[in-house]
Short mmCIF file of N, CA and C in Angstrom, two decimals:
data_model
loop_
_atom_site.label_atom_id
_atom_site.label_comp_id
_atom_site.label_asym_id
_atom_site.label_seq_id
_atom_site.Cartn_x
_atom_site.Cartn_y
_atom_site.Cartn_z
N UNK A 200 -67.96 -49.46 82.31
CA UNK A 200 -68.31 -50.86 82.21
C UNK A 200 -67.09 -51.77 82.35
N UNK A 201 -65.73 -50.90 82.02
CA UNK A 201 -64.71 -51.90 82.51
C UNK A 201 -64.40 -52.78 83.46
N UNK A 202 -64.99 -51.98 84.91
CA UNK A 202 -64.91 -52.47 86.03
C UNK A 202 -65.57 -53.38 85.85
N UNK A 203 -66.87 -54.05 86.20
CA UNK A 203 -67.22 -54.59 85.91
C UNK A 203 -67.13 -55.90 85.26
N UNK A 204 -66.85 -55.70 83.86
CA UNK A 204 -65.60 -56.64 83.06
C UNK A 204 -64.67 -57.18 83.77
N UNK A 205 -63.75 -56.82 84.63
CA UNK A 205 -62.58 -56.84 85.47
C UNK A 205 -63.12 -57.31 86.62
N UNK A 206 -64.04 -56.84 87.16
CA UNK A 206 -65.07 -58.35 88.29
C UNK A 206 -64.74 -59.61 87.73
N UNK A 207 -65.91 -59.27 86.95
CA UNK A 207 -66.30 -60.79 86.14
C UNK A 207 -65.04 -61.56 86.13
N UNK A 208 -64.58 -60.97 84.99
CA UNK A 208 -63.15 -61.76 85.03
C UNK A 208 -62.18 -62.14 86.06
N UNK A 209 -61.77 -61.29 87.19
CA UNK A 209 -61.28 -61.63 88.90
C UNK A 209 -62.28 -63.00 89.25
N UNK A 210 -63.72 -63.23 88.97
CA UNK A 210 -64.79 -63.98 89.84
C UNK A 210 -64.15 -65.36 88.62
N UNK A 211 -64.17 -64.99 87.74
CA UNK A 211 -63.71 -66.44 86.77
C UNK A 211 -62.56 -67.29 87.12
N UNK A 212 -61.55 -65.77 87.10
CA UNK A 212 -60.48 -66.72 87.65
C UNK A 212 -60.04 -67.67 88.86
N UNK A 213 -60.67 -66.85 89.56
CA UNK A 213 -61.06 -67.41 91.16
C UNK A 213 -61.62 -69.14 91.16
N UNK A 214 -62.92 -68.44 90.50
CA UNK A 214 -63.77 -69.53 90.21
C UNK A 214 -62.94 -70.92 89.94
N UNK A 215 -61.91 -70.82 88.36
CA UNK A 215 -61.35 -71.49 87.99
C UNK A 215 -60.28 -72.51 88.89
N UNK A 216 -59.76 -71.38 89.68
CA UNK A 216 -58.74 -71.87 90.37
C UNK A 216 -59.23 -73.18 91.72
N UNK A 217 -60.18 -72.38 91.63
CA UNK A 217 -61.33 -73.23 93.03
C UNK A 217 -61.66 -74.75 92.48
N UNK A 218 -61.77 -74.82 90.69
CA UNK A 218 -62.32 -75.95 90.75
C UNK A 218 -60.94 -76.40 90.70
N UNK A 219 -60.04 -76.22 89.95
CA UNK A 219 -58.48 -76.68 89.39
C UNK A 219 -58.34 -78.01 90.59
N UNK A 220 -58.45 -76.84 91.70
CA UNK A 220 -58.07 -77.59 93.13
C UNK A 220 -58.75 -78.40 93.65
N UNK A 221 -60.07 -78.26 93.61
CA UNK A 221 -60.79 -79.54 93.90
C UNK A 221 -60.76 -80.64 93.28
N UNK A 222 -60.61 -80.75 91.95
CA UNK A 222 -59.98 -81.56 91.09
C UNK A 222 -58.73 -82.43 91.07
N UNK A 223 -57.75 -82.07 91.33
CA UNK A 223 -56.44 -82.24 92.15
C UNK A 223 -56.46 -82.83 92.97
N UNK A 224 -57.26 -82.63 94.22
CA UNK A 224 -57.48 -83.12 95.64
C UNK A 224 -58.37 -84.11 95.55
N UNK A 225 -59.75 -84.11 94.85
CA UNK A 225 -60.27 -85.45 94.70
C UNK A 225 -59.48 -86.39 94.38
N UNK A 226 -58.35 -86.27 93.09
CA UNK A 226 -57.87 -87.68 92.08
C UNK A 226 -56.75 -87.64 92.99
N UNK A 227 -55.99 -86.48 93.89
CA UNK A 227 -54.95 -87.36 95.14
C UNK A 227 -55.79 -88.01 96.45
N UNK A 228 -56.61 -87.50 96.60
CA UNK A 228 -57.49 -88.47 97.93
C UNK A 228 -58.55 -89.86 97.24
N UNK A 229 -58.21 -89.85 96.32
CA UNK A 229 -58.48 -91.29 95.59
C UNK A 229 -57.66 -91.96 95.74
N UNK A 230 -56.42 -91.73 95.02
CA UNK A 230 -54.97 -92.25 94.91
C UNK A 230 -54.99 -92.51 96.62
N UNK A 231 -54.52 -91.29 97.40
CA UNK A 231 -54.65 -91.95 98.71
C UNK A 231 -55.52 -93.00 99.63
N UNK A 232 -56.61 -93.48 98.96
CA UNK A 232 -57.50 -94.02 99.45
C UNK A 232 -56.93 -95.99 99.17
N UNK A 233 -56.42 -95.72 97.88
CA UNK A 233 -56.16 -96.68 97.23
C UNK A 233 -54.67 -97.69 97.89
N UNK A 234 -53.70 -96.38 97.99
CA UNK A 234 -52.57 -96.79 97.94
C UNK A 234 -52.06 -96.65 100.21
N UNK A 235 -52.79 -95.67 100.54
CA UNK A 235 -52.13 -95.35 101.77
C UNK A 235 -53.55 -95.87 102.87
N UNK A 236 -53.43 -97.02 103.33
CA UNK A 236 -54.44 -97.61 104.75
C UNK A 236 -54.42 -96.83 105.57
N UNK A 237 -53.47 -96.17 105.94
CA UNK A 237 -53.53 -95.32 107.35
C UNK A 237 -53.86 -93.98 107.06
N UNK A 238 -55.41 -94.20 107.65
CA UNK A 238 -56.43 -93.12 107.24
C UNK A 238 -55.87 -91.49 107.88
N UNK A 239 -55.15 -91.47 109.24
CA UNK A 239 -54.80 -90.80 109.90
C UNK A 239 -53.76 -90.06 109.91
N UNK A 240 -52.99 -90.10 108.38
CA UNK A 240 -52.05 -89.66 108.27
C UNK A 240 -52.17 -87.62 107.72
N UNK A 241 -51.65 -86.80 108.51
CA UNK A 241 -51.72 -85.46 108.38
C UNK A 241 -51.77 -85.12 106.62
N UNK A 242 -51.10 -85.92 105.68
CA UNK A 242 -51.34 -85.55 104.37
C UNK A 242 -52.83 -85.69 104.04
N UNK A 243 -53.24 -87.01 104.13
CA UNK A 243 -54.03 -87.85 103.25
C UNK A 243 -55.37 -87.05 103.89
N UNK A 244 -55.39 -87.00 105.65
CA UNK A 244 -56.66 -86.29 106.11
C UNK A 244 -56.99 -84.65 105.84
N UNK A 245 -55.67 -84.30 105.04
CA UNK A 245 -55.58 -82.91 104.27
C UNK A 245 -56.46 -83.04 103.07
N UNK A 246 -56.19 -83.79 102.13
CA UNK A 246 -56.51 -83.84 100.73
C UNK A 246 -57.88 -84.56 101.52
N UNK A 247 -58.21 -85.28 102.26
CA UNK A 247 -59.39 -85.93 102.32
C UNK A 247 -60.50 -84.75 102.52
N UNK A 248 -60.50 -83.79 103.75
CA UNK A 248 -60.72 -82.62 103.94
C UNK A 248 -60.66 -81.71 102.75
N UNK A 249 -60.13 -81.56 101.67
CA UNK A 249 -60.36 -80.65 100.37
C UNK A 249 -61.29 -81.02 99.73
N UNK A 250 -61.12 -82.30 99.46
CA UNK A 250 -62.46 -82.89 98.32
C UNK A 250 -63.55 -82.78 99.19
N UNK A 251 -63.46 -83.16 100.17
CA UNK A 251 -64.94 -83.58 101.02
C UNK A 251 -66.24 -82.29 100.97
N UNK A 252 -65.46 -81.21 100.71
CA UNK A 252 -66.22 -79.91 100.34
C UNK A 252 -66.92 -80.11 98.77
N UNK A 253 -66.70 -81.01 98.33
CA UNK A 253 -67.64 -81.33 96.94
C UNK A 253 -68.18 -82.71 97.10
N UNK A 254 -67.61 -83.65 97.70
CA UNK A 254 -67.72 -84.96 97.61
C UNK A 254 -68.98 -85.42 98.84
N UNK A 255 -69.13 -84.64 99.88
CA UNK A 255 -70.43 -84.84 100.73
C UNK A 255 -71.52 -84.89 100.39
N UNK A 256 -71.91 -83.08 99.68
CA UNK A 256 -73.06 -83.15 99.40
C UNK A 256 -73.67 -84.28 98.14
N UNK A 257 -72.67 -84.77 97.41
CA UNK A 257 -73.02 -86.05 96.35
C UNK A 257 -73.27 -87.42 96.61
N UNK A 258 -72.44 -87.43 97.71
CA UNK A 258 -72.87 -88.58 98.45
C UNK A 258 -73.90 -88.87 99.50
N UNK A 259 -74.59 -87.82 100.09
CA UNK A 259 -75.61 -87.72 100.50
C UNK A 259 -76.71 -88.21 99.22
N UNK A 260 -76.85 -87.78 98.21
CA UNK A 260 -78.07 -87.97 97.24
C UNK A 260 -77.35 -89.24 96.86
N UNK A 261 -76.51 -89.84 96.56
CA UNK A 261 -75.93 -90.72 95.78
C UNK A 261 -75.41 -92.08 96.58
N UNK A 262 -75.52 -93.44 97.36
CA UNK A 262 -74.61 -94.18 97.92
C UNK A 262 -74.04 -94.95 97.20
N UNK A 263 -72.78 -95.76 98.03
CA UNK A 263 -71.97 -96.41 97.15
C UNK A 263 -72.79 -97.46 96.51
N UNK A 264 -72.08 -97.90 95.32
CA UNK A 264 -73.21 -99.06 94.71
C UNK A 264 -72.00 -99.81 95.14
N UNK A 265 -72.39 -101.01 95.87
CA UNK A 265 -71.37 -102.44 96.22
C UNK A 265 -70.62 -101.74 97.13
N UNK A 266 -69.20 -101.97 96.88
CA UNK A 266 -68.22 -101.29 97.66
C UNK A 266 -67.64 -100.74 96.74
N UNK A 267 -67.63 -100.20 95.55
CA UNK A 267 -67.59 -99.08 94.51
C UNK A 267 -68.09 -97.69 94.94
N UNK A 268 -67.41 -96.71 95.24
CA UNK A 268 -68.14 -95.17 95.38
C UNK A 268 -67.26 -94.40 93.89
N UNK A 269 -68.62 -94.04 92.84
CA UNK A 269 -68.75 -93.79 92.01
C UNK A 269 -68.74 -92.03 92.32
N UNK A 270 -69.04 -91.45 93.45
CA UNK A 270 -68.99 -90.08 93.48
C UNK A 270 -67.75 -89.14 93.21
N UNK A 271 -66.52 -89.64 93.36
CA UNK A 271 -65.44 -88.55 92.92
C UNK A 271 -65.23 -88.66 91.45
N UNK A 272 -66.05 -89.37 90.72
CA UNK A 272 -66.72 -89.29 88.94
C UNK A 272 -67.31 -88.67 88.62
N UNK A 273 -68.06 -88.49 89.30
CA UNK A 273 -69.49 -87.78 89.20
C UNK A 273 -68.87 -86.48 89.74
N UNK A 274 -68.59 -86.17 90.76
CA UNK A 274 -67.69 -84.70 91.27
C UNK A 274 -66.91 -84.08 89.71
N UNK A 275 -65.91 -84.51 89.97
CA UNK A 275 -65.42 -84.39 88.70
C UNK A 275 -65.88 -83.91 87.65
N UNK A 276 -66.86 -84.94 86.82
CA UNK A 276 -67.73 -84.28 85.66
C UNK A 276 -68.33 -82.87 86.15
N UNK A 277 -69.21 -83.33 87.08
CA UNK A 277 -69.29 -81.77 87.77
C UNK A 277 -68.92 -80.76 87.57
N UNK A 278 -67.81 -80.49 87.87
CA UNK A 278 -66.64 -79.79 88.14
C UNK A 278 -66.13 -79.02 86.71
N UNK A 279 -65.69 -80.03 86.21
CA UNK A 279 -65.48 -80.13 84.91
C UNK A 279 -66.77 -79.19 83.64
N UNK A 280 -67.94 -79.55 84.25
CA UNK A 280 -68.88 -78.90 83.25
C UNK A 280 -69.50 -77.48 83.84
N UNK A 281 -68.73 -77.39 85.35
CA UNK A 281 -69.23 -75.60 85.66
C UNK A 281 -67.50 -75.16 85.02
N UNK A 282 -66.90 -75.75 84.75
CA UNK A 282 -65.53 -74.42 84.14
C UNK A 282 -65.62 -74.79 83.15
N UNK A 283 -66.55 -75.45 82.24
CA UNK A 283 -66.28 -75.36 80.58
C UNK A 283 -67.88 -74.27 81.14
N UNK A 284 -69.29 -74.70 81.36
CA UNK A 284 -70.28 -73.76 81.38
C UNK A 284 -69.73 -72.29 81.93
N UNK A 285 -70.09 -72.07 83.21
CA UNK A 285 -70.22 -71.00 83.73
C UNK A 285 -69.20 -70.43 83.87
N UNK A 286 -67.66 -70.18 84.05
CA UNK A 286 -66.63 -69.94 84.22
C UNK A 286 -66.20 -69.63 82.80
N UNK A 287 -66.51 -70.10 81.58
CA UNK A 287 -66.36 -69.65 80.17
C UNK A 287 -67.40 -68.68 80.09
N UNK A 288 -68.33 -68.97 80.85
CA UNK A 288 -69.84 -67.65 80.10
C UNK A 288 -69.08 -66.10 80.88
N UNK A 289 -68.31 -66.47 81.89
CA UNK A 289 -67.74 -65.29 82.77
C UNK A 289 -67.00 -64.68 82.03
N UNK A 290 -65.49 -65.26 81.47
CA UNK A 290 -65.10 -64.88 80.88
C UNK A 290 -65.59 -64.15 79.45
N UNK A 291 -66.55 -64.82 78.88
CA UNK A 291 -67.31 -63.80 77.77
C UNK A 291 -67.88 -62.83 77.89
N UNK A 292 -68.31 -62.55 79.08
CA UNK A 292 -69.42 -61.47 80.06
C UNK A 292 -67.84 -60.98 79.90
N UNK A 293 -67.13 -60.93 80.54
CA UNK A 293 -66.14 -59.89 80.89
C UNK A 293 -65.18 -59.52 79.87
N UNK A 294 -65.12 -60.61 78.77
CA UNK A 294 -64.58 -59.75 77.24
C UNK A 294 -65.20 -58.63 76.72
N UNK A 295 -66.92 -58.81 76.51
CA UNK A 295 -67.77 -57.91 75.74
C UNK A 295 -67.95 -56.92 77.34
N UNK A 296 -67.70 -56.77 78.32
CA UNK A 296 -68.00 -55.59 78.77
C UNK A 296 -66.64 -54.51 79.17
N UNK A 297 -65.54 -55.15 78.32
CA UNK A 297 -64.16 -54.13 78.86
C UNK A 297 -64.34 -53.62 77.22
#
């Protein structure tokens, strides 16, 4: 059952690291949104391209209210409540099975 355990736990950490970064990349392609106009710049269309892998599908169900886009909040919390939920339940799955 160790193995197993040692999945779980490899899939958590992973997991973890996956959101870490999306996290990161949303609140710098905010910052960039804010501070840098030139949309075209090789950084900013980097970090824009990271978040956009969480930030699409929310904005599809969700549009801006005014000229306010409330979705890299909402991402975030998101984000935030699958690595306190599911990414902690992993790690417990993979304590009690090593």
């Amino acid at each position: 059952m160790f193995v197993i355990g040692n999945l779980l736990r490899a899939i958590a950490v992973t997991l973890r690291s996956f959101i870490y970064i999306e996290i990161v990349s949303i609140v710098i392609s905010v910052i960039f949104s804010w501070v840098m106009p030139y949309y075209y710049h090789p950084v900013r269309r980097f970090f824009d391209s990271l978040s956009s892998l969480v930030l699409n599908p929310i904005r599809r169900f969700l549009p801006p209210i005014g000229s306010v886009d409330i979705s890299p909040m909402i991402a975030i919390f998101i984000l935030l409540f699958l690595d306190e939920f599911l990414v902690e339940t992993l790690f417990d799955l993979a304590v009690r099975l090593s």
